[in-house]
Structures are given as C-alpha cells and as structure tokens.
Amino acid sequence: MLNPDQIVYLNGEFLALADARVSVLDRGFIYGDGVYEVIPVYGRQPFRMPHHLRRLQYSLDGIRLANPHTEGEWETLVRELVGKQPFSDQAVYLQITRGVAKRDHAFPPGVPPTIFMMSNPFPFPAREQIENGVAVVTAEDNRWHRCDLKTISLLGNVLMRQLAVDHNAVETVLFRDDRLTEASASNVLIVKHGGVVAPPKDHLMLPGITYDAALEIARAVGLPVDVRPITRREAMSADEMWLSSSTREVLAVTRIDGAPFGDGKPGPVFRAVWKAFQERKPHPSDVAAQATIR
Ligand SMILES: Cc1ncc(COP(=O)(O)O)c(C=O)c1O
C-alpha cells in the first residue's frame, strides 16, 4: 500500500510522497536514463553503505553522469531519510536520472540531474522461504551487455521476474550461451564438493554487494571459494544453489523448473553461511531470530 504521507527526498527537499512530482520529460521516464541503488538498513544502521556508494559511482561513470554528491553528503542524506521513517529495518532506494530536457537521445548540456530517494520497510524473506528454500525457473539471458551497471532501464529484468511469478517461483536464473550469469534481481552462487563457486564479476552480471558479503563470509568460516565461469550443466547438477541480494540476503534454491533441486532442502553449506550472515548484520531481525536454521 502506498502511504501518501511517507517522507521521501527529491532534489534537495524532504517531502511527503504525495507531494513529490517529476516532469514527464524527465529522462528517467522517457529513456530509463539513470542509475539506482538499494541500501539495506537494519535497526536504522545502513549495512555496507560505502560499498553501495562505490557501486553507485561505478554506475554513474558507466553512463557518463556526474555524481551530484560526495560520499559524505550521500551518507548524511541517507541517514536523514532513514531517521524520518517510523520503522527501523528499511530498504533505501536512491535514483539519479539525467534530468528534464526536450526529448532528444543525446545528453542535454547543462541540465541538473533528478535525485530521488525513498525508504521502505525492509521486505524480509518469509520465515518459510529461509527454512525451506525457494523455487526458481531458468531462462536464456537476453539482456544487454552492461549488466554490471545498476541502471533503471530494467525491462529485461522485469520480464524475467514476471516469468518467475507466472510459474509460482521467486526468481528466474539466467544463462547466457550456456554460462550462469545471475537472476532477475539477485546473484546466483552454487556449492560443489563443500566449496562455494561463484561466477566472476564481469559486464554480464551486477557486482552484488551481498555476493561479496556471502563470499567474504564463506572464506571467514573456512569454506573454499572458487570464482570462475559456471556452465548450465554444472549449475543444474550443483550440490546447492543460492540467491543473494540486499533484500533477500541469502536464500537457498530448492526447486528448479518445477522439480526439486538436490534433496529439496536448504543444504549444510547454506545453513552455515546464512547463520554467519545474520551474525554480521548490525542488528538482528525478528524473522531471522525465529527461523529454525541450525
Ligand atoms: C540484476 C541484479 N543482480 C544482482 C543483485 C544483487 O545485488 P545486491 O546484493 O547488491 O543487492 C540485484 C539487486 O537488486 C540485481 O538487481
């Protein structure tokens, strides 16, 4: 449900959602010409904010849009927005577009960017999803070749997510020319012979902040980690498969394309990494505390 009184940020002002207005000529609306970030916030503490702000800079550089703020200014704005929400676990959404101009593909000179931020209650995965894992479908990755940029042009991802929903699944896992890339809004990792295997960060996938966190945690708990290309056959016959994202954290895949995956239960390596992930969050969540993953 939309809350018209929710405080959002638009171009230098904190205001009610109902009062936040953008021109129909905004290049975000006309071309999807912009970038975004989603920063998880636990107990009002942003998690890995510097990593998200560094990736924001990378995305801005990739679309040749100047960063309107320093890292310090972003931190201040994000914390102020977080402080204005009545709930403590949040997901901050931040978007910058190339601003408002007469419609013309080429960049408009001298136009200020449009800067928008909102913060919603953190959409924790359901306890059932943590304990039993989730269903995914698979598809050929037909998106463009700059999936490393977090752009708001998300039609490819939108269509892939809908495909999952159409099949009562939570994600669509993507393969490009037989290679595992990622999913519509998460990264994908697998487990082979007790070690974690992850596809290398390149232009075909988003360099996930949670992907990095999961690999760091895996190493910290003593698991072997191998970053290398993964074929479809290898992924489909893996011992475990996980999704990672800022709002899903890590989730085990237990069904693929309508059939059970592995033994149909979250595996032991997932359980170890999920637990360690919960311990590293700035503030434990109720859902995590209640989930019986031991
Ligand atoms: C396409 C895609 N891949 C991966 C991710 C995971 O990235 P992160 O862990 O930084 O949220 C996302 C996040 O929304 C995404 O949209």
Short mmCIF file of C-alpha atoms and ligand atoms in Angstrom, two decimals:
data_model
loop_
_atom_site.label_atom_id
_atom_site.label_comp_id
_atom_site.label_asym_id
_atom_site.label_seq_id
_atom_site.Cartn_x
_atom_site.Cartn_y
_atom_site.Cartn_z
CA MET A 1 0.00 0.00 0.00
CA LEU A 2 1.28 3.45 -0.86
CA ASN A 3 1.47 5.78 2.09
CA PRO A 4 0.98 9.33 0.76
CA ASP A 5 2.48 10.78 3.97
CA GLN A 6 5.73 8.80 3.73
CA ILE A 7 8.69 11.19 3.72
CA VAL A 8 10.82 10.92 0.59
CA TYR A 9 13.66 13.05 -0.81
CA LEU A 10 13.50 14.85 -4.14
CA ASN A 11 16.07 17.33 -5.49
CA GLY A 12 17.20 18.79 -2.19
CA GLU A 13 13.94 18.55 -0.24
CA PHE A 14 12.36 16.09 2.15
CA LEU A 15 8.63 15.98 1.43
CA ALA A 16 5.54 13.77 1.53
CA LEU A 17 5.31 11.11 -1.20
CA ALA A 18 2.02 12.67 -2.34
CA ASP A 19 3.82 15.97 -2.98
CA ALA A 20 6.84 14.54 -4.82
CA ARG A 21 6.46 15.35 -8.53
CA VAL A 22 8.72 14.82 -11.55
CA SER A 23 8.21 16.17 -15.07
CA VAL A 24 7.00 13.75 -17.76
CA LEU A 25 10.04 14.94 -19.74
CA ASP A 26 12.39 13.51 -17.14
CA ARG A 27 14.88 11.32 -19.00
CA GLY A 28 14.29 8.59 -16.44
CA PHE A 29 10.67 8.44 -17.62
CA ILE A 30 11.40 8.93 -21.33
CA TYR A 31 14.55 6.79 -21.75
CA GLY A 32 15.19 4.94 -18.49
CA ASP A 33 18.30 7.16 -18.47
CA GLY A 34 19.52 6.85 -14.90
CA VAL A 35 21.02 4.65 -12.21
CA TYR A 36 19.93 3.49 -8.78
CA GLU A 37 20.98 1.76 -5.57
CA VAL A 38 19.20 -0.15 -2.84
CA ILE A 39 20.84 0.03 0.59
CA PRO A 40 19.67 -2.30 3.37
CA VAL A 41 19.23 -0.73 6.81
CA TYR A 42 19.00 -2.83 9.98
CA GLY A 43 17.93 -1.16 13.21
CA ARG A 44 18.45 2.22 11.45
CA GLN A 45 22.06 1.26 10.65
CA PRO A 46 22.89 1.14 6.92
CA PHE A 47 24.68 -2.11 6.01
CA ARG A 48 27.74 -1.77 3.76
CA MET A 49 26.82 1.77 2.71
CA PRO A 50 30.37 2.59 1.46
CA HIS A 51 30.18 -0.44 -0.87
CA HIS A 52 26.83 0.74 -2.25
CA LEU A 53 28.12 4.29 -2.73
CA ARG A 54 31.20 2.99 -4.56
CA ARG A 55 28.99 0.94 -6.86
CA LEU A 56 26.79 4.00 -7.41
CA GLN A 57 29.90 5.89 -8.58
CA TYR A 58 30.77 2.99 -10.91
CA SER A 59 27.25 3.04 -12.42
CA LEU A 60 27.33 6.83 -12.81
CA ASP A 61 30.74 6.64 -14.51
CA GLY A 62 29.36 3.89 -16.77
CA ILE A 63 26.54 6.13 -18.03
CA ARG A 64 28.71 9.29 -18.03
CA LEU A 65 26.65 11.16 -15.43
CA ALA A 66 28.44 13.31 -12.86
CA ASN A 67 27.88 12.34 -9.23
CA PRO A 68 25.84 15.19 -7.69
CA HIS A 69 27.15 14.42 -4.18
CA THR A 70 30.27 13.35 -2.34
CA GLU A 71 30.17 10.08 -0.37
CA GLY A 72 29.89 12.11 2.84
CA GLU A 73 26.90 14.07 1.50
CA TRP A 74 25.17 10.86 0.42
CA GLU A 75 25.75 9.35 3.87
CA THR A 76 24.21 12.38 5.53
CA LEU A 77 21.18 12.37 3.19
CA VAL A 78 20.60 8.63 3.57
CA ARG A 79 20.82 8.81 7.38
CA GLU A 80 18.46 11.78 7.45
CA LEU A 81 15.92 9.93 5.30
CA VAL A 82 16.25 6.83 7.49
CA GLY A 83 15.69 8.95 10.59
CA LYS A 84 12.40 10.27 9.17
CA GLN A 85 10.78 6.84 8.81
CA PRO A 86 8.66 5.34 11.62
CA PHE A 87 10.11 1.80 11.14
CA SER A 88 13.69 0.71 11.91
CA ASP A 89 14.55 -2.02 9.37
CA GLN A 90 14.50 -0.33 5.98
CA ALA A 91 15.50 -0.59 2.33
CA VAL A 92 16.65 2.77 0.99
CA TYR A 93 16.05 3.26 -2.74
CA LEU A 94 18.10 6.01 -4.37
CA GLN A 95 17.83 7.06 -8.01
CA ILE A 96 19.60 9.64 -10.17
CA THR A 97 18.45 10.43 -13.70
CA ARG A 98 19.89 12.70 -16.37
CA GLY A 99 17.23 15.29 -15.60
CA VAL A 100 14.48 17.06 -17.53
CA ALA A 101 15.02 18.16 -21.12
CA LYS A 102 13.39 18.31 -24.57
CA ARG A 103 13.26 14.75 -25.90
CA ASP A 104 16.47 14.02 -27.78
CA HIS A 105 18.62 10.93 -27.36
CA ALA A 106 21.93 12.81 -26.95
CA PHE A 107 22.80 14.13 -23.46
CA PRO A 108 21.28 17.56 -22.78
CA PRO A 109 24.01 20.05 -21.86
CA GLY A 110 23.85 21.85 -18.52
CA VAL A 111 20.78 20.08 -17.12
CA PRO A 112 20.74 19.22 -13.39
CA PRO A 113 20.11 15.55 -12.58
CA THR A 114 16.93 14.43 -10.85
CA ILE A 115 17.72 12.92 -7.44
CA PHE A 116 15.11 10.83 -5.69
CA MET A 117 15.25 8.70 -2.54
CA MET A 118 12.67 6.76 -0.58
CA SER A 119 12.96 4.26 2.23
CA ASN A 120 10.53 1.40 2.68
CA PRO A 121 10.16 -1.23 5.39
CA PHE A 122 12.76 -3.94 4.81
CA PRO A 123 10.99 -6.74 2.90
CA PHE A 124 12.42 -9.65 4.89
CA PRO A 125 12.13 -13.04 3.21
CA ALA A 126 9.36 -15.08 4.82
CA ARG A 127 10.49 -17.49 7.51
CA GLU A 128 9.17 -20.32 5.34
CA GLN A 129 11.48 -19.23 2.48
CA ILE A 130 14.50 -19.16 4.77
CA GLU A 131 13.75 -22.59 6.24
CA ASN A 132 12.53 -24.43 3.14
CA GLY A 133 14.23 -22.60 0.31
CA VAL A 134 12.61 -21.14 -2.78
CA ALA A 135 11.58 -22.13 -6.29
CA VAL A 136 13.22 -20.68 -9.41
CA VAL A 137 12.81 -21.11 -13.14
CA THR A 138 15.57 -20.78 -15.73
CA ALA A 139 15.79 -18.79 -18.97
CA GLU A 140 18.25 -17.55 -21.56
CA ASP A 141 19.74 -14.20 -20.53
CA ASN A 142 18.72 -11.86 -23.34
CA ARG A 143 19.57 -8.54 -21.64
CA TRP A 144 22.13 -6.03 -22.89
CA HIS A 145 25.87 -6.43 -22.30
CA ARG A 146 26.23 -3.85 -19.49
CA CYS A 147 24.52 -5.78 -16.71
CA ASP A 148 27.35 -4.58 -14.43
CA LEU A 149 25.70 -1.14 -14.29
CA LYS A 150 22.77 -0.68 -11.92
CA THR A 151 20.61 1.26 -14.37
CA ILE A 152 16.92 1.99 -14.03
CA SER A 153 16.37 0.55 -17.56
CA LEU A 154 15.15 -2.74 -16.15
CA LEU A 155 12.71 -4.06 -18.73
CA GLY A 156 14.76 -7.22 -19.37
CA ASN A 157 14.83 -7.90 -15.62
CA VAL A 158 11.12 -7.05 -15.25
CA LEU A 159 10.16 -9.58 -17.93
CA MET A 160 12.38 -12.22 -16.32
CA ARG A 161 10.88 -11.62 -12.87
CA GLN A 162 7.37 -11.90 -14.30
CA LEU A 163 8.30 -15.21 -15.90
CA ALA A 164 9.17 -16.46 -12.42
CA VAL A 165 5.89 -15.17 -10.98
CA ASP A 166 3.97 -16.82 -13.84
CA HIS A 167 5.44 -20.14 -12.67
CA ASN A 168 4.93 -19.60 -8.93
CA ALA A 169 8.66 -19.11 -8.49
CA VAL A 170 10.57 -16.28 -6.82
CA GLU A 171 13.33 -15.82 -9.38
CA THR A 172 14.46 -16.57 -12.90
CA VAL A 173 18.04 -17.87 -13.05
CA LEU A 174 19.72 -16.75 -16.25
CA PHE A 175 22.18 -18.44 -18.58
CA ARG A 176 23.92 -16.71 -21.45
CA ASP A 177 25.45 -19.03 -24.06
CA ASP A 178 25.47 -21.87 -21.54
CA ARG A 179 27.06 -19.72 -18.81
CA LEU A 180 25.37 -18.89 -15.50
CA THR A 181 25.12 -15.09 -15.16
CA GLU A 182 22.71 -14.10 -12.34
CA ALA A 183 18.94 -13.88 -11.71
CA SER A 184 16.43 -11.10 -12.46
CA ALA A 185 17.21 -9.21 -9.24
CA SER A 186 19.78 -11.35 -7.40
CA ASN A 187 23.13 -13.01 -7.88
CA VAL A 188 23.46 -16.78 -8.00
CA LEU A 189 26.10 -18.90 -6.26
CA ILE A 190 26.50 -22.66 -6.17
CA VAL A 191 28.12 -25.22 -3.89
CA LYS A 192 30.26 -28.06 -5.24
CA HIS A 193 32.11 -30.60 -3.08
CA GLY A 194 31.64 -28.46 0.04
CA GLY A 195 33.05 -25.25 -1.54
CA VAL A 196 31.31 -22.14 -2.84
CA VAL A 197 31.59 -21.45 -6.58
CA ALA A 198 30.59 -18.05 -7.95
CA PRO A 199 30.54 -16.61 -11.46
CA PRO A 200 33.21 -13.92 -12.00
CA LYS A 201 32.11 -10.29 -11.85
CA ASP A 202 32.12 -9.02 -15.42
CA HIS A 203 29.85 -6.98 -17.72
CA LEU A 204 27.23 -9.77 -17.75
CA MET A 205 26.18 -9.50 -14.10
CA LEU A 206 25.66 -6.92 -11.39
CA PRO A 207 28.57 -6.86 -8.94
CA GLY A 208 26.37 -7.66 -5.96
CA ILE A 209 27.20 -6.26 -2.56
CA THR A 210 25.59 -9.33 -0.96
CA TYR A 211 27.50 -11.62 -3.37
CA ASP A 212 30.72 -10.06 -1.99
CA ALA A 213 29.44 -10.38 1.58
CA ALA A 214 28.50 -14.06 1.05
CA LEU A 215 31.93 -14.88 -0.39
CA GLU A 216 33.70 -12.99 2.40
CA ILE A 217 31.65 -14.85 4.98
CA ALA A 218 32.25 -18.20 3.27
CA ARG A 219 36.02 -17.59 3.43
CA ALA A 220 35.76 -16.41 7.04
CA VAL A 221 34.04 -19.63 8.11
CA GLY A 222 36.76 -21.64 6.38
CA LEU A 223 35.00 -22.71 3.19
CA PRO A 224 36.87 -22.99 -0.10
CA VAL A 225 35.73 -20.29 -2.58
CA ASP A 226 36.24 -20.56 -6.30
CA VAL A 227 35.31 -17.67 -8.63
CA ARG A 228 35.08 -18.92 -12.21
CA PRO A 229 32.61 -19.37 -15.08
CA ILE A 230 29.86 -21.92 -14.35
CA THR A 231 28.17 -23.88 -17.14
CA ARG A 232 24.46 -24.65 -17.16
CA ARG A 233 25.12 -28.34 -16.63
CA GLU A 234 27.35 -27.61 -13.64
CA ALA A 235 24.79 -25.26 -12.10
CA MET A 236 21.92 -27.69 -12.61
CA SER A 237 23.86 -30.55 -11.00
CA ALA A 238 25.36 -28.49 -8.15
CA ASP A 239 25.02 -29.67 -4.54
CA GLU A 240 23.41 -26.35 -3.57
CA MET A 241 22.33 -23.17 -5.29
CA TRP A 242 21.78 -19.82 -3.53
CA LEU A 243 20.35 -16.45 -4.41
CA SER A 244 21.91 -13.33 -2.91
CA SER A 245 20.62 -9.76 -2.80
CA SER A 246 20.40 -6.85 -0.42
CA THR A 247 16.76 -7.53 0.42
CA ARG A 248 16.77 -11.35 0.13
CA GLU A 249 20.10 -11.69 1.93
CA VAL A 250 20.94 -15.32 1.05
CA LEU A 251 18.24 -17.84 0.17
CA ALA A 252 18.60 -21.49 -0.82
CA VAL A 253 17.10 -22.69 -4.11
CA THR A 254 15.21 -25.93 -3.54
CA ARG A 255 13.14 -26.21 -6.74
CA ILE A 256 14.18 -25.50 -10.32
CA ASP A 257 11.85 -25.51 -13.32
CA GLY A 258 9.13 -27.30 -11.37
CA ALA A 259 11.32 -30.14 -9.99
CA PRO A 260 13.09 -30.48 -6.62
CA PHE A 261 16.69 -29.31 -6.62
CA GLY A 262 19.18 -31.56 -4.82
CA ASP A 263 17.34 -33.16 -1.93
CA GLY A 264 14.78 -30.33 -1.94
CA LYS A 265 16.05 -28.79 1.32
CA PRO A 266 18.50 -25.96 2.09
CA GLY A 267 21.95 -27.55 2.28
CA PRO A 268 24.50 -27.56 5.13
CA VAL A 269 26.81 -25.01 3.48
CA PHE A 270 23.89 -22.61 3.00
CA ARG A 271 22.90 -23.00 6.64
CA ALA A 272 26.42 -22.19 7.85
CA VAL A 273 26.72 -19.09 5.66
CA TRP A 274 23.17 -17.89 6.41
CA LYS A 275 23.86 -18.07 10.14
CA ALA A 276 27.17 -16.25 9.84
CA PHE A 277 25.45 -13.60 7.68
CA GLN A 278 22.81 -12.99 10.37
CA GLU A 279 25.55 -12.60 12.99
CA ARG A 280 27.31 -9.95 10.90
CA LYS A 281 24.29 -7.71 10.39
CA PRO A 282 24.34 -4.58 12.54
CA HIS A 283 21.04 -5.56 14.15
CA PRO A 284 19.36 -8.98 14.20
CA SER A 285 15.89 -9.15 12.70
CA ASP A 286 12.90 -10.86 14.29
CA VAL A 287 12.33 -13.08 11.27
CA ALA A 288 15.90 -14.33 11.39
CA ALA A 289 15.71 -14.86 15.13
CA GLN A 290 12.62 -17.03 14.70
CA ALA A 291 13.83 -19.09 11.75
CA THR A 292 14.97 -22.55 12.78
CA ILE A 293 18.12 -22.81 10.72
CA ARG A 294 20.69 -24.54 12.85
C1 LIG B 1 20.17 -7.91 -11.51
C2 LIG B 1 20.64 -7.96 -10.11
N1 LIG B 1 21.65 -8.77 -9.78
C3 LIG B 1 22.11 -8.86 -8.51
C4 LIG B 1 21.54 -8.11 -7.48
C5 LIG B 1 22.06 -8.23 -6.08
O1 LIG B 1 22.84 -7.12 -5.73
P1 LIG B 1 22.98 -6.64 -4.21
O2 LIG B 1 23.48 -7.81 -3.45
O3 LIG B 1 23.98 -5.55 -4.28
O4 LIG B 1 21.63 -6.20 -3.77
C6 LIG B 1 20.50 -7.24 -7.78
C7 LIG B 1 19.90 -6.43 -6.69
O5 LIG B 1 18.85 -5.92 -6.77
C8 LIG B 1 20.03 -7.15 -9.12
O6 LIG B 1 19.02 -6.31 -9.44
#
